[in-house]
Coordinates of C-alpha atoms in Angstrom, one line a residue:
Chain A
X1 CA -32.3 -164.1 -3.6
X2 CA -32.6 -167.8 -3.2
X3 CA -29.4 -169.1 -2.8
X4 CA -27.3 -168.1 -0.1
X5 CA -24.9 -164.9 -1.0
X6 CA -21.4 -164.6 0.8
X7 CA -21.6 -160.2 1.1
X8 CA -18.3 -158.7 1.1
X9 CA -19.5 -155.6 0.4
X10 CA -19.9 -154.1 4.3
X11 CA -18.2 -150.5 3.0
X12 CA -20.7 -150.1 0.5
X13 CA -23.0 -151.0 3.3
X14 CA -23.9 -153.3 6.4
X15 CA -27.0 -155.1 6.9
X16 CA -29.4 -153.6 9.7
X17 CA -28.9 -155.5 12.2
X18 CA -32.1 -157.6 13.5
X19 CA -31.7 -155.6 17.0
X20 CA -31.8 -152.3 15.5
X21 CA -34.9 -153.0 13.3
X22 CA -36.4 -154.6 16.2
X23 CA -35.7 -151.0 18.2
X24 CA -36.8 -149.1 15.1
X25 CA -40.6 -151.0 14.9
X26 CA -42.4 -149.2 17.5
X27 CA -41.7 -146.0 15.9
X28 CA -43.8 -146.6 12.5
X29 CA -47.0 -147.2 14.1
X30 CA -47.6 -147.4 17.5
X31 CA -45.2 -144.1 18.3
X32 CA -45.9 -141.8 15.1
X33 CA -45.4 -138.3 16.4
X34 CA -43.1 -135.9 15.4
X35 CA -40.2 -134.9 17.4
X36 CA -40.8 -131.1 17.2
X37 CA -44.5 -131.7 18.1
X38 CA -44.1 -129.9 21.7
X39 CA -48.0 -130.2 22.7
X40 CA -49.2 -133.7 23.3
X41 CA -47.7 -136.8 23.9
X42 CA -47.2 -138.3 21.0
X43 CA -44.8 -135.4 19.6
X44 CA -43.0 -136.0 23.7
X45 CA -42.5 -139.7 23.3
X46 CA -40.9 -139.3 20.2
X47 CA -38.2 -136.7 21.4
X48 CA -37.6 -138.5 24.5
X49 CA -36.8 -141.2 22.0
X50 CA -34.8 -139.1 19.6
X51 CA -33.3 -137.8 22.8
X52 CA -32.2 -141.0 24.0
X53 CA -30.9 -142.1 20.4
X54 CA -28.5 -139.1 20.6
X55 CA -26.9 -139.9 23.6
X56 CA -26.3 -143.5 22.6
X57 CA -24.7 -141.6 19.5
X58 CA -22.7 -139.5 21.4
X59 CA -21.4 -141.6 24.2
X60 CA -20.0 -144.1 21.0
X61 CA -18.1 -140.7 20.3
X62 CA -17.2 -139.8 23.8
X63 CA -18.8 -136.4 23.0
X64 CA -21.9 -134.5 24.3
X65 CA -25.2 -135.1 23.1
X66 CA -25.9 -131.6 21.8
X67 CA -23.1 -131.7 19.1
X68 CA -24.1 -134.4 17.7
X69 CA -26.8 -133.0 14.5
X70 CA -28.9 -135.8 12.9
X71 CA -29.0 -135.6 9.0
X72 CA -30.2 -137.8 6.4
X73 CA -26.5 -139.4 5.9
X74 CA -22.5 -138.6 5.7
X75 CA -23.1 -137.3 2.4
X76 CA -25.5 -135.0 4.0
X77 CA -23.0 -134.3 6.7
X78 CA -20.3 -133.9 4.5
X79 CA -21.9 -131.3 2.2
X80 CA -23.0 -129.7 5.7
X81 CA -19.6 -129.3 7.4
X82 CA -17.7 -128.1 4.4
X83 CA -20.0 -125.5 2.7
X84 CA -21.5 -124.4 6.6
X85 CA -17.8 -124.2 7.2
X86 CA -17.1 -122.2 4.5
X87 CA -20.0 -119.9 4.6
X88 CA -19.2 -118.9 8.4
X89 CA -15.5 -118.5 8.3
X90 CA -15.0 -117.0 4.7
X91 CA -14.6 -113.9 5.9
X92 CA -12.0 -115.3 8.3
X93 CA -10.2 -117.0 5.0
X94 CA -11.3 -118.8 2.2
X95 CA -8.4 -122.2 1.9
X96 CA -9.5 -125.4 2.7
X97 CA -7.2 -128.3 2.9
X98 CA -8.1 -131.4 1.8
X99 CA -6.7 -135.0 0.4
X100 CA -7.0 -136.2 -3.3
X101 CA -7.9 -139.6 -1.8
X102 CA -11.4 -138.0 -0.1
X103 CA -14.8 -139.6 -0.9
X104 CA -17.0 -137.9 -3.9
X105 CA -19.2 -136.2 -1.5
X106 CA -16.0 -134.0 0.3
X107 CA -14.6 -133.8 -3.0
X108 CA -17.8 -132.5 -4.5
X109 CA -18.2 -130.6 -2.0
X110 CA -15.3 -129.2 -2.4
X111 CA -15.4 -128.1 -6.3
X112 CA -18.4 -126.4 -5.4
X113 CA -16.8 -124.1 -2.8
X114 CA -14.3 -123.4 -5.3
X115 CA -16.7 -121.8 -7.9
X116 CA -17.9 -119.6 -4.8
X117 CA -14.3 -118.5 -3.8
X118 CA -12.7 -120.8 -2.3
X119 CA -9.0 -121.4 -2.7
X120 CA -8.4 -125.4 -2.2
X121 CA -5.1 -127.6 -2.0
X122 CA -5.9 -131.1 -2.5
X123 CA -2.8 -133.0 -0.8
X124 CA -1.3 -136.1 -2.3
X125 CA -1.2 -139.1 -0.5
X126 CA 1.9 -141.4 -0.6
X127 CA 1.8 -145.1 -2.1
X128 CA 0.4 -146.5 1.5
X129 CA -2.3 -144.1 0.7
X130 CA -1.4 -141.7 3.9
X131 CA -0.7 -138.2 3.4
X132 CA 3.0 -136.8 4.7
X133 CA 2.0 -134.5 7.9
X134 CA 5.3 -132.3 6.3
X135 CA 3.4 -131.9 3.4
X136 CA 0.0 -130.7 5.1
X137 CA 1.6 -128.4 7.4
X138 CA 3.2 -127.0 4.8
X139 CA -0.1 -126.3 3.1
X140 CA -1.0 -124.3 6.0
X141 CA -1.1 -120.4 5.5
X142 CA -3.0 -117.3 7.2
X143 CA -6.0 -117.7 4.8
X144 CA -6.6 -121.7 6.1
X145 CA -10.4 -122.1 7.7
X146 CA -10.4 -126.0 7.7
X147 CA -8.5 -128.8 6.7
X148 CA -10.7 -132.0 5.5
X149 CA -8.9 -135.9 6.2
X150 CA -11.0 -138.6 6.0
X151 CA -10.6 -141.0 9.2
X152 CA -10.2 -144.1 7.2
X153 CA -10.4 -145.0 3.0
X154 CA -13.8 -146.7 1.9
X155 CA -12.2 -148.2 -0.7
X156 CA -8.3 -149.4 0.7
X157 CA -9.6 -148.7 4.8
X158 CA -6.4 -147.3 5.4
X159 CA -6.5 -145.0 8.6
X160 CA -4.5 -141.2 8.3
X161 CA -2.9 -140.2 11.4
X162 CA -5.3 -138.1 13.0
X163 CA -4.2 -137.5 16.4
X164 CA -1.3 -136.2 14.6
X165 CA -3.6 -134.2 12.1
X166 CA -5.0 -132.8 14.7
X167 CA -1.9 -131.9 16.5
X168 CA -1.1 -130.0 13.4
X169 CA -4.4 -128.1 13.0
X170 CA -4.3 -127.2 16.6
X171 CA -1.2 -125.9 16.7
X172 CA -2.2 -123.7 13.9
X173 CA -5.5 -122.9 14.8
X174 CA -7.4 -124.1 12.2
X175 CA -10.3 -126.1 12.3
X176 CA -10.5 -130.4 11.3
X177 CA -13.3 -131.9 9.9
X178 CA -13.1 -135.7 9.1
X179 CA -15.5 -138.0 7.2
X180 CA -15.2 -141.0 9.6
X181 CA -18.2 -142.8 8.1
X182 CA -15.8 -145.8 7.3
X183 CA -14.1 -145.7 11.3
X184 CA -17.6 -144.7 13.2
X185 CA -18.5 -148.1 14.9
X186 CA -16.1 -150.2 13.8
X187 CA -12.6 -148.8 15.1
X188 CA -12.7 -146.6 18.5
X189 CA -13.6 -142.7 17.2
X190 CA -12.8 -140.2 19.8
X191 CA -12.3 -136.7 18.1
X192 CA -12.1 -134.4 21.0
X193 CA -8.7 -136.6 22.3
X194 CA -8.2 -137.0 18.4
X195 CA -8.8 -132.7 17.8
X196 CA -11.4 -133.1 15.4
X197 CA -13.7 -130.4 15.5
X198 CA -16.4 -131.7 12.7
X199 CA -17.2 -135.3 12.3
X200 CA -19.6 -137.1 9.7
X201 CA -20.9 -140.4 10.0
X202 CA -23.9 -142.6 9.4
X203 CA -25.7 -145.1 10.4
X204 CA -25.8 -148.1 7.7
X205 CA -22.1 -148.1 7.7
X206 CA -22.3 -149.7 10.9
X207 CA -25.6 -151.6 11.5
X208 CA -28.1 -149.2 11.7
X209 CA -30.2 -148.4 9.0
X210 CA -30.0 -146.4 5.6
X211 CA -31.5 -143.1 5.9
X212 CA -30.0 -141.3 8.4
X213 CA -26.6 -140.0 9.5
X214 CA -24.9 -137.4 11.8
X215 CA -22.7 -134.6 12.0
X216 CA -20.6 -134.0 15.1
X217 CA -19.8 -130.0 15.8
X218 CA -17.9 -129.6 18.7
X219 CA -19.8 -126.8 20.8
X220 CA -16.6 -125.9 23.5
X221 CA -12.9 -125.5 23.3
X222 CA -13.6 -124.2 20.0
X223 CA -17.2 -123.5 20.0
X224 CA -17.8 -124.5 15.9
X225 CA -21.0 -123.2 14.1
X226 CA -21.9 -124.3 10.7
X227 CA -24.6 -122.5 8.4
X228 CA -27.4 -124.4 7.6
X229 CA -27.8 -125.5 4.0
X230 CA -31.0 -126.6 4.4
X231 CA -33.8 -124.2 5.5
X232 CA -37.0 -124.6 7.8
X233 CA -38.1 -124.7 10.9
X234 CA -34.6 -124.7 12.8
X235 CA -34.8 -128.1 13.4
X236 CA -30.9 -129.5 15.0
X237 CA -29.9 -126.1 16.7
X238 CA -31.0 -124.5 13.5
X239 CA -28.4 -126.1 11.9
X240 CA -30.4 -128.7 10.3
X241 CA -34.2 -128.1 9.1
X242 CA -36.5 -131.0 8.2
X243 CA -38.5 -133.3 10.6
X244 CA -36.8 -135.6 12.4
X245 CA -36.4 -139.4 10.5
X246 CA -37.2 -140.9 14.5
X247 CA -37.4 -144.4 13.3
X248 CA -34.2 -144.0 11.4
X249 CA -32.6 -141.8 14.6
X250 CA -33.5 -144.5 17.2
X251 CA -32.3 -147.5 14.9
X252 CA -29.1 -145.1 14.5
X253 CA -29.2 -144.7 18.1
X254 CA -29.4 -148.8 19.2
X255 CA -26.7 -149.8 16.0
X256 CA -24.3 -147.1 18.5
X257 CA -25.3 -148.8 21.5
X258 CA -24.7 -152.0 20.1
X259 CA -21.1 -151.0 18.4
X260 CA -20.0 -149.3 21.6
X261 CA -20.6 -152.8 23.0
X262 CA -19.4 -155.3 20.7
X263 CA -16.7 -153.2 18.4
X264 CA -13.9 -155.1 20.3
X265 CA -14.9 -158.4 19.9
X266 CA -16.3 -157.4 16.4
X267 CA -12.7 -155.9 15.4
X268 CA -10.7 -158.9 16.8
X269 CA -12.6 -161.3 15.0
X270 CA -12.8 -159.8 11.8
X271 CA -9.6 -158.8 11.6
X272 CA -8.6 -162.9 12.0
X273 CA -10.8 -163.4 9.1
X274 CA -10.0 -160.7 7.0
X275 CA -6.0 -162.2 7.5
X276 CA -7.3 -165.6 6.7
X277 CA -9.2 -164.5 3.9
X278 CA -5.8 -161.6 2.4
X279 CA -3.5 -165.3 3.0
X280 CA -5.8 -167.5 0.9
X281 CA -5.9 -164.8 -2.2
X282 CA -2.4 -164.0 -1.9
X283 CA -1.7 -167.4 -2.4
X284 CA -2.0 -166.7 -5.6
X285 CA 0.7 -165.6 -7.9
X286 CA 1.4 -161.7 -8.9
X287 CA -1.3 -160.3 -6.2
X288 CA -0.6 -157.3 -4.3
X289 CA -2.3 -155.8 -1.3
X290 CA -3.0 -151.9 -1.8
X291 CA -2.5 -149.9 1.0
X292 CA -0.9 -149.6 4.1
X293 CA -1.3 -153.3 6.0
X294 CA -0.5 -151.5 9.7
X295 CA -2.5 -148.5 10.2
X296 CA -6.1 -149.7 8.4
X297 CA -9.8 -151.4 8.9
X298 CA -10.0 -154.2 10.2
X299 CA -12.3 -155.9 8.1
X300 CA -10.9 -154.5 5.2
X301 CA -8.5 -155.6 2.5
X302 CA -7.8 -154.7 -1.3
X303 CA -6.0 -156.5 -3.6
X304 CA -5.1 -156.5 -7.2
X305 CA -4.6 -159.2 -9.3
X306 CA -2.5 -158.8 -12.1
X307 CA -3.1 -159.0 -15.5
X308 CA -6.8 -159.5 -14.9
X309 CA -9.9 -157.1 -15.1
X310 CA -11.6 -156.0 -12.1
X311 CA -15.2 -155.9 -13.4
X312 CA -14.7 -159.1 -15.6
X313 CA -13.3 -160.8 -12.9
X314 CA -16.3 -160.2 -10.4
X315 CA -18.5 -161.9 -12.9
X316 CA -17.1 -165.3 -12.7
X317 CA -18.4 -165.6 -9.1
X318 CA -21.3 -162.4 -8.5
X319 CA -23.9 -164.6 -8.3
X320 CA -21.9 -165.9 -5.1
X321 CA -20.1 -163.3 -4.3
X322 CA -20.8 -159.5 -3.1
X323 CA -18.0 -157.1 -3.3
X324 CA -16.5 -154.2 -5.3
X325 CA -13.8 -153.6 -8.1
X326 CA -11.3 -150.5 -8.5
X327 CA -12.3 -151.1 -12.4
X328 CA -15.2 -148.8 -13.5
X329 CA -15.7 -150.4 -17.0
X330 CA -18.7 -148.2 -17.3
X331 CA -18.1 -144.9 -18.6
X332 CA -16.7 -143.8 -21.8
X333 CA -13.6 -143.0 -20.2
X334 CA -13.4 -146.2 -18.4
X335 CA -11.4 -144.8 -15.2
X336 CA -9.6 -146.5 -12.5
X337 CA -10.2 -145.8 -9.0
X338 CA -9.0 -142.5 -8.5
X339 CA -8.0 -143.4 -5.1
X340 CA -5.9 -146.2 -6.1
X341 CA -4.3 -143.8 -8.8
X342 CA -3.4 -141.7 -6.1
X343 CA -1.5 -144.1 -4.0
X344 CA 0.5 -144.4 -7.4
X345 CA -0.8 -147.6 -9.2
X346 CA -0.7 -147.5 -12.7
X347 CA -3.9 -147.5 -14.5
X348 CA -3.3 -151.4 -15.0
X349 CA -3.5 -152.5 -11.1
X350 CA -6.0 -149.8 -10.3
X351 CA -8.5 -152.4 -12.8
X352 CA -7.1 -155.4 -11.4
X353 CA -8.2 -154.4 -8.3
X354 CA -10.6 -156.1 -5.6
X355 CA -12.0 -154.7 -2.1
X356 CA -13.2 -157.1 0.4
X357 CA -14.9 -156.0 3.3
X358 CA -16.0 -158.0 6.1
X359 CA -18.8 -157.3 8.7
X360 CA -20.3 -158.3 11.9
X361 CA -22.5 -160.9 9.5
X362 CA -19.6 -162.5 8.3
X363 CA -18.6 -166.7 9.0
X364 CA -15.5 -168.5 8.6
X365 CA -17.9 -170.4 5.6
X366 CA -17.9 -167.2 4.0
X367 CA -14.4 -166.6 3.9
X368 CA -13.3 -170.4 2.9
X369 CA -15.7 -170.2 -0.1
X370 CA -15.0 -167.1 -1.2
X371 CA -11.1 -167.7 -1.3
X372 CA -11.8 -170.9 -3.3
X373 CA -14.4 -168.9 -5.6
X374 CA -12.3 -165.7 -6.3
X375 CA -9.1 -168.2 -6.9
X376 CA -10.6 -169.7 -9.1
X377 CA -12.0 -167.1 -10.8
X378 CA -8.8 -165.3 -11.1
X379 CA -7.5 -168.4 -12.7
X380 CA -10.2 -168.5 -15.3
X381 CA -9.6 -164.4 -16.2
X382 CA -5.8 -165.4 -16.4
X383 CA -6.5 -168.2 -19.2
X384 CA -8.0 -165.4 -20.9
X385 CA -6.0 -162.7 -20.6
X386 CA -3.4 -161.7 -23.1
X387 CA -1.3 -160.1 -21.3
X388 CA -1.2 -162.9 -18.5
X389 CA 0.0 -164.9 -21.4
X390 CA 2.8 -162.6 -22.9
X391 CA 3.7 -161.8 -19.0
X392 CA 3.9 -165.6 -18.3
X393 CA 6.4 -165.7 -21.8
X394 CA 8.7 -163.4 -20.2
X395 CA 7.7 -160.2 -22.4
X396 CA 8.4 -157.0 -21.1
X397 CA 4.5 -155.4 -21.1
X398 CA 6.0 -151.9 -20.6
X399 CA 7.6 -151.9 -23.8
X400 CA 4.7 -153.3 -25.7
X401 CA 2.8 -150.0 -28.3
X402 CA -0.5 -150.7 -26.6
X403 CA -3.3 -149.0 -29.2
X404 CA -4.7 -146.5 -26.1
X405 CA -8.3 -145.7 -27.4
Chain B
X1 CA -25.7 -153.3 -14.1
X2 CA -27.4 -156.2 -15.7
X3 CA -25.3 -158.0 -18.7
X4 CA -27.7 -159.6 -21.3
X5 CA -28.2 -162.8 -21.7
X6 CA -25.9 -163.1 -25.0
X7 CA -23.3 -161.5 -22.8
X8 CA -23.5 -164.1 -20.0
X9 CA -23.4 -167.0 -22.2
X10 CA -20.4 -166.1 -24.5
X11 CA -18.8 -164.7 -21.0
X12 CA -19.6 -168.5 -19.3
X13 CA -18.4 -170.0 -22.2
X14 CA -15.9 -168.5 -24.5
X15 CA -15.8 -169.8 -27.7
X16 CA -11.9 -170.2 -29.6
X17 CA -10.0 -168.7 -26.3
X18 CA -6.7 -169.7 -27.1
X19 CA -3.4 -169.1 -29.1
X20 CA -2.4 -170.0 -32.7
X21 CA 1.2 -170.2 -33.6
X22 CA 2.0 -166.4 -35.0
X23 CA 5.4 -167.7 -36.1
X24 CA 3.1 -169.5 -39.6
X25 CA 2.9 -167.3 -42.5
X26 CA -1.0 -167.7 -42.7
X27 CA -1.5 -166.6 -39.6
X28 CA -2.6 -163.0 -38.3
X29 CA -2.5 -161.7 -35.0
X30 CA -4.2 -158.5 -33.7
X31 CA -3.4 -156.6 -30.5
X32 CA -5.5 -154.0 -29.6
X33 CA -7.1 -151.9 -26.5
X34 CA -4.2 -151.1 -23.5
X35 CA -3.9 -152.2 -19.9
X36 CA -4.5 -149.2 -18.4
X37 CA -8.0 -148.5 -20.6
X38 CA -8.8 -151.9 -18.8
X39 CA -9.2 -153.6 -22.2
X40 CA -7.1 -155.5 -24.4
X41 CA -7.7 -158.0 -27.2
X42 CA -6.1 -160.7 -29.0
X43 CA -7.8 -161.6 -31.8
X44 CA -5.7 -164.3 -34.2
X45 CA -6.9 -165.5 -37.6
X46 CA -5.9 -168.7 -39.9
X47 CA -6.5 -168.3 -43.2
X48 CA -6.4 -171.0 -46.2
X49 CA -4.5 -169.0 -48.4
X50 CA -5.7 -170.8 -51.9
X51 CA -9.2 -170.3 -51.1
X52 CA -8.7 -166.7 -48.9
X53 CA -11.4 -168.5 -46.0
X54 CA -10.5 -168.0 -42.4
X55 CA -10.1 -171.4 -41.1
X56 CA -9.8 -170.9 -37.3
X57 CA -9.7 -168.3 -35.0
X58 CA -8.7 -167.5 -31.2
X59 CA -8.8 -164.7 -29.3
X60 CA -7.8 -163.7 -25.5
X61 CA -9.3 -160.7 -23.8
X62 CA -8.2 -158.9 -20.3
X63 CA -11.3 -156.9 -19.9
X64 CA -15.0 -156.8 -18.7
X65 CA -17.8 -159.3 -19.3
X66 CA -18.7 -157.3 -22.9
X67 CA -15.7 -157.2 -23.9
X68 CA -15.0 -160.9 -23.6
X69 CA -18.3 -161.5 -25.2
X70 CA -17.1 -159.2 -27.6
X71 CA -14.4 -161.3 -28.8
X72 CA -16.1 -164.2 -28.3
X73 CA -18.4 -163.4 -30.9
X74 CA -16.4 -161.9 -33.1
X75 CA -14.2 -165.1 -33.6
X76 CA -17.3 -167.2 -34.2
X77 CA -18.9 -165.2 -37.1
X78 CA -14.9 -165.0 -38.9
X79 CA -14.7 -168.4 -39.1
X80 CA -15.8 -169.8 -42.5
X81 CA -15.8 -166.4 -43.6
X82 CA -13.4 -165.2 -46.6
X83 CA -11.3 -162.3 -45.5
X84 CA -12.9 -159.8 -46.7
X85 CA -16.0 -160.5 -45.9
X86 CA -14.6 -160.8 -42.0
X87 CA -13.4 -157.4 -42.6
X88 CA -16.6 -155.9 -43.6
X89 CA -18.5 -156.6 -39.8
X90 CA -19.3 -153.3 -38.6
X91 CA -19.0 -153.9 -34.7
X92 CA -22.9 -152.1 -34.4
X93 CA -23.7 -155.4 -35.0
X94 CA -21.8 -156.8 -32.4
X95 CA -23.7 -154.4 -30.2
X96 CA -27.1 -155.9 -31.9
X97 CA -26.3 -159.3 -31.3
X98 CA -25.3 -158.6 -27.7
X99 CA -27.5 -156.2 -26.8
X100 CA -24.8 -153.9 -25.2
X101 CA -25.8 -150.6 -23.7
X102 CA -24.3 -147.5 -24.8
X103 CA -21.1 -147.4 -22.1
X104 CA -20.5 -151.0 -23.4
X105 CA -20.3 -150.1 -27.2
X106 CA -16.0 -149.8 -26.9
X107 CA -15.7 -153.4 -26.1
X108 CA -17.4 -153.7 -29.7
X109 CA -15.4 -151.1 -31.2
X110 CA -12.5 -152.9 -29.9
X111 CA -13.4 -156.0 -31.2
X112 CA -14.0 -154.7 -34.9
X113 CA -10.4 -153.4 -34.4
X114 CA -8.9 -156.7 -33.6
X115 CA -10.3 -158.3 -36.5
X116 CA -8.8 -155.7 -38.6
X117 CA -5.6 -155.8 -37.4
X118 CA -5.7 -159.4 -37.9
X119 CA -6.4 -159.3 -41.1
X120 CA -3.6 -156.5 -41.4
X121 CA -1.4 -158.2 -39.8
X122 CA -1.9 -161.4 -42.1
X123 CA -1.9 -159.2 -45.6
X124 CA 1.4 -157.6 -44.4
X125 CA 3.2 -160.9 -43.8
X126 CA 2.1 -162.4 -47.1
X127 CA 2.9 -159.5 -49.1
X128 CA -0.7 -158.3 -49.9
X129 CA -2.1 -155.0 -50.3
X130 CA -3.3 -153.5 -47.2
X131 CA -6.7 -151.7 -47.4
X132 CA -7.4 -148.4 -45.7
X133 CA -9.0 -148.2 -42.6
X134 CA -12.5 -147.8 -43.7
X135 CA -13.6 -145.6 -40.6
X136 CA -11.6 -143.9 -37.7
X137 CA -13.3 -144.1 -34.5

């Protein structure tokens, strides 16, 4: 890349940050041994380093360093804590509770369990993209092993109520996983005051690098055990075979340290700039922020511009601009974000759509050019877009015959 | 995914974006695609009715870079082209010309579509026989 890119694209994923690399180096050449290598030093400075990477993990979590399992990333994590889940407890019940709003990899996840006997209610969420606690708590019955919320949206960054979530599930006695990889570093996570029991998150989602992620599994008050889907030498408590990524683990370990640290100051600033940047775009006319503004990320913000295409839009300024669009013009059945139709959007805003997300990287510059970019571009869409046209004559698009193909 | 280089040009610079007045006799307008499919055209013909040429053309497009592109292109080969000789483009060779991959080929499908009903659209107000659709997609 030669020309300097503004990246608003810090859910897809963050930069490493130079610190973290900088932690990582050592453990390529000079430190090479493996973890599980119990005889010689080399194998003992590298657990002493994976050692000390999980309790910088852990102390970002407020939990103890033995429930926190290493795995190759939340997907990982997320396939871990639903099918390991499912595959102790199914004798205890087979319904699992989740939201229709989750990421692909719960989801997934999810489906699969389902062709193996599971029984699952996916729960609606309302048009701020929260789910109604009523609702979930009615969706409780004997048969319930685990209830799945994702801390916050990758794609709107709105946060679900978890203490109250968790409230719920306790009272019930069920257990709560959430996919916090979109909270983890950037927003405080505390899921034993919260009453998570299983927690996924990774590392390039807050600074760290790409590669490597974690699953909390709370060991006490309840003690949680998860089947391993992966199988070796009983790496992780034996709930997690495969050698150690120690590199990845200590870079994972420093980008916690360093959020711990600096996730106040990081939060408070971005979410000035995100504000700054949300005022500038909905300066322009017919934009609408999706989501609820109150409880969500904050260096998120997604916004649809009516009457203009998502993916169509982003090319007027992607060789400037990093981010991503609710529009997937790429399949034959061209759908919408399925998490914006859930909120409710018609089809229509769900590709008019935008997400911007900010991160630790991010200047005022970035923001300033970036509003006067995407303006801009939205402008140019909106000189070609039929329907900006007939909407700027005053016809009523809902009672236009569109030819649906 | 990467957009040709067709793509990008048409996409940088439309040709014939605009409106012609539907209100004339000789003029044709054709609507097609849907908001919530993330595509729509508006594809508008002028034809000299003496001599049956297609004497301008405009389109609009709410959609993706191919789909723009699309239309683009398909306005720029009608003109100077007797109607039915604009109705015979097959829109595999918009996908030629373009180079658009295989989740791409609607936005040519759609453009073939707005040229038709165009031309439909223009037969119908002057009184002339409609053809049949010569393919269903």
């Amino acid at each position: 890349m030669s020309k300097r890119m503004i990246y608003l694209d810090n859910n897809a994923t963050t930069p490493c940050d130079p610190r973290v690399v900088e932690a990582m180096l050592p453990y390529f050449y000079e430190h090479p041994g493996n973890a599980a290598s119990r005889s010689h030093p080399f194998g003992w400075v590298a657990e002493e380093a994976v050692d000390y990477a999980r309790e910088q993990v852990a102390s970002l979590i407020q939990v103890e360093p033995k429930e926190i399992i290493f795995t190759s990333g939340a997907t990982e994590s997320d396939n871990l804590a639903l099918k390991g889940v499912y595959e102790m407890y199914k004798r205890k019940g087979n319904h699992i509770i989740t939201v229709r709003t989750e990421h692909k990899a719960v989801l997934d996840s999810c489906d699969h369990l389902e062709k193996q006997g599971a029984e699952i209610t996916y729960l609606n969420v309302q048009h701020d993209g929260r789910i109604d606690l009523a609702e979930l708590e009615a969706a409780i019955k004997p048969s319930t092993i685990l209830v799945s919320v994702m801390w916050a949206n990758n794609e709107t960054g709105v946060i679900q109520p978890m203490k109250e979530i968790g409230d719920i599930c306790a009272k019930h006695g069920v257990l709560l996983f959430s996919d916090a990889t979109q909270a983890v570093g950037k927003i405080p996570v505390d899921p034993k005051a919260t009453g998570v029991h299983i927690m996924a998150f990774t590392a390039h989602k807050m600074y760290g690098p790409k590669g490597v992620g974690a699953l909390y599994v709370s060991r006490k008050n309840p003690r949680v055990k998860v089947t391993a889907q992966m199988d070796g030498g009983g790496h992780e408590r034996g709930m997690r075979s495969g050698t150690l990524n120690v590199p990845g683990i200590v870079g994972f370990g420093k980008a916690a340290e360093l959020a711990r640290k600096e996730m106040a100051q990081d939060a408070e600033r971005l979410s000035k700039l995100r504000d700054r940047l949300q005022e500038g775009l909905m300066a322009l006319e017919e934009t609408v922020i999706n989501g609820n503004v109150d409880h969500r990320m904050p260096h998120v913000t997604n916004i649809s511009f009516k009457h203009v295409e998502g993916e169509g839009l982003m090319m007027t300024f992607n060789q400037t601009i990093a981010l991503s669009s609710g529009s997937a013009c790429t399949s034959a059945s061209l759908e919408p974000s399925y998490v914006l139709v859930s909120m409710g959007l018609g089809d229509d805003l769900a590709h008019s759509s935008l997400r911007l997300s900010l991160g630790r990287f991010s200047t005022d510059q970035d923001v300033d050019e970036a509003i006067s970019l995407i303006s801009a571009g939205v402008n140019h869409m909106r000189e070609l877009s039929p329907i900006w046209e007939m909407y700027k004559e005053g016809v009523d698009l809902s009672k236009i015959e569109w030819s649906e193909h | 995914m990467a957009y040709s280089d067709k793509v990008l040009e048409h996409f940088k610079n439309p040709r014939n974006v605009g409106t012609l007045d539907k209100s004339k006799k000789n003029v044709g307008t054709g609507l097609v695609g849907a908001p919530e499919c993330g595509d729509v055209m508006r594809l508008q013909i002028e034809v000299d009715e003496a001599s049956g040429i297609i004497t301008d053309a405009k389109f609009k497009t709410f959609g993706c870079g191919s789909a723009i592109a699309s239309s683009s292109l398909a306005t720029e080969w009608i003109i100077g082209k007797k109607v039915e000789e604009a109705a015979a483009i097959d829109n595999m060779e918009i996908v030629e010309e373009l180079a658009l991959p295989p989740v791409k080929i609607h936005c040519s499908v759609l453009a073939e579509d707005a040229i038709k009903g165009a031309i439909r659209d223009y037969r119908i107000k002057n009184g002339l026989p409609v053809e049949e659709e010569e393919k269903a997609h």
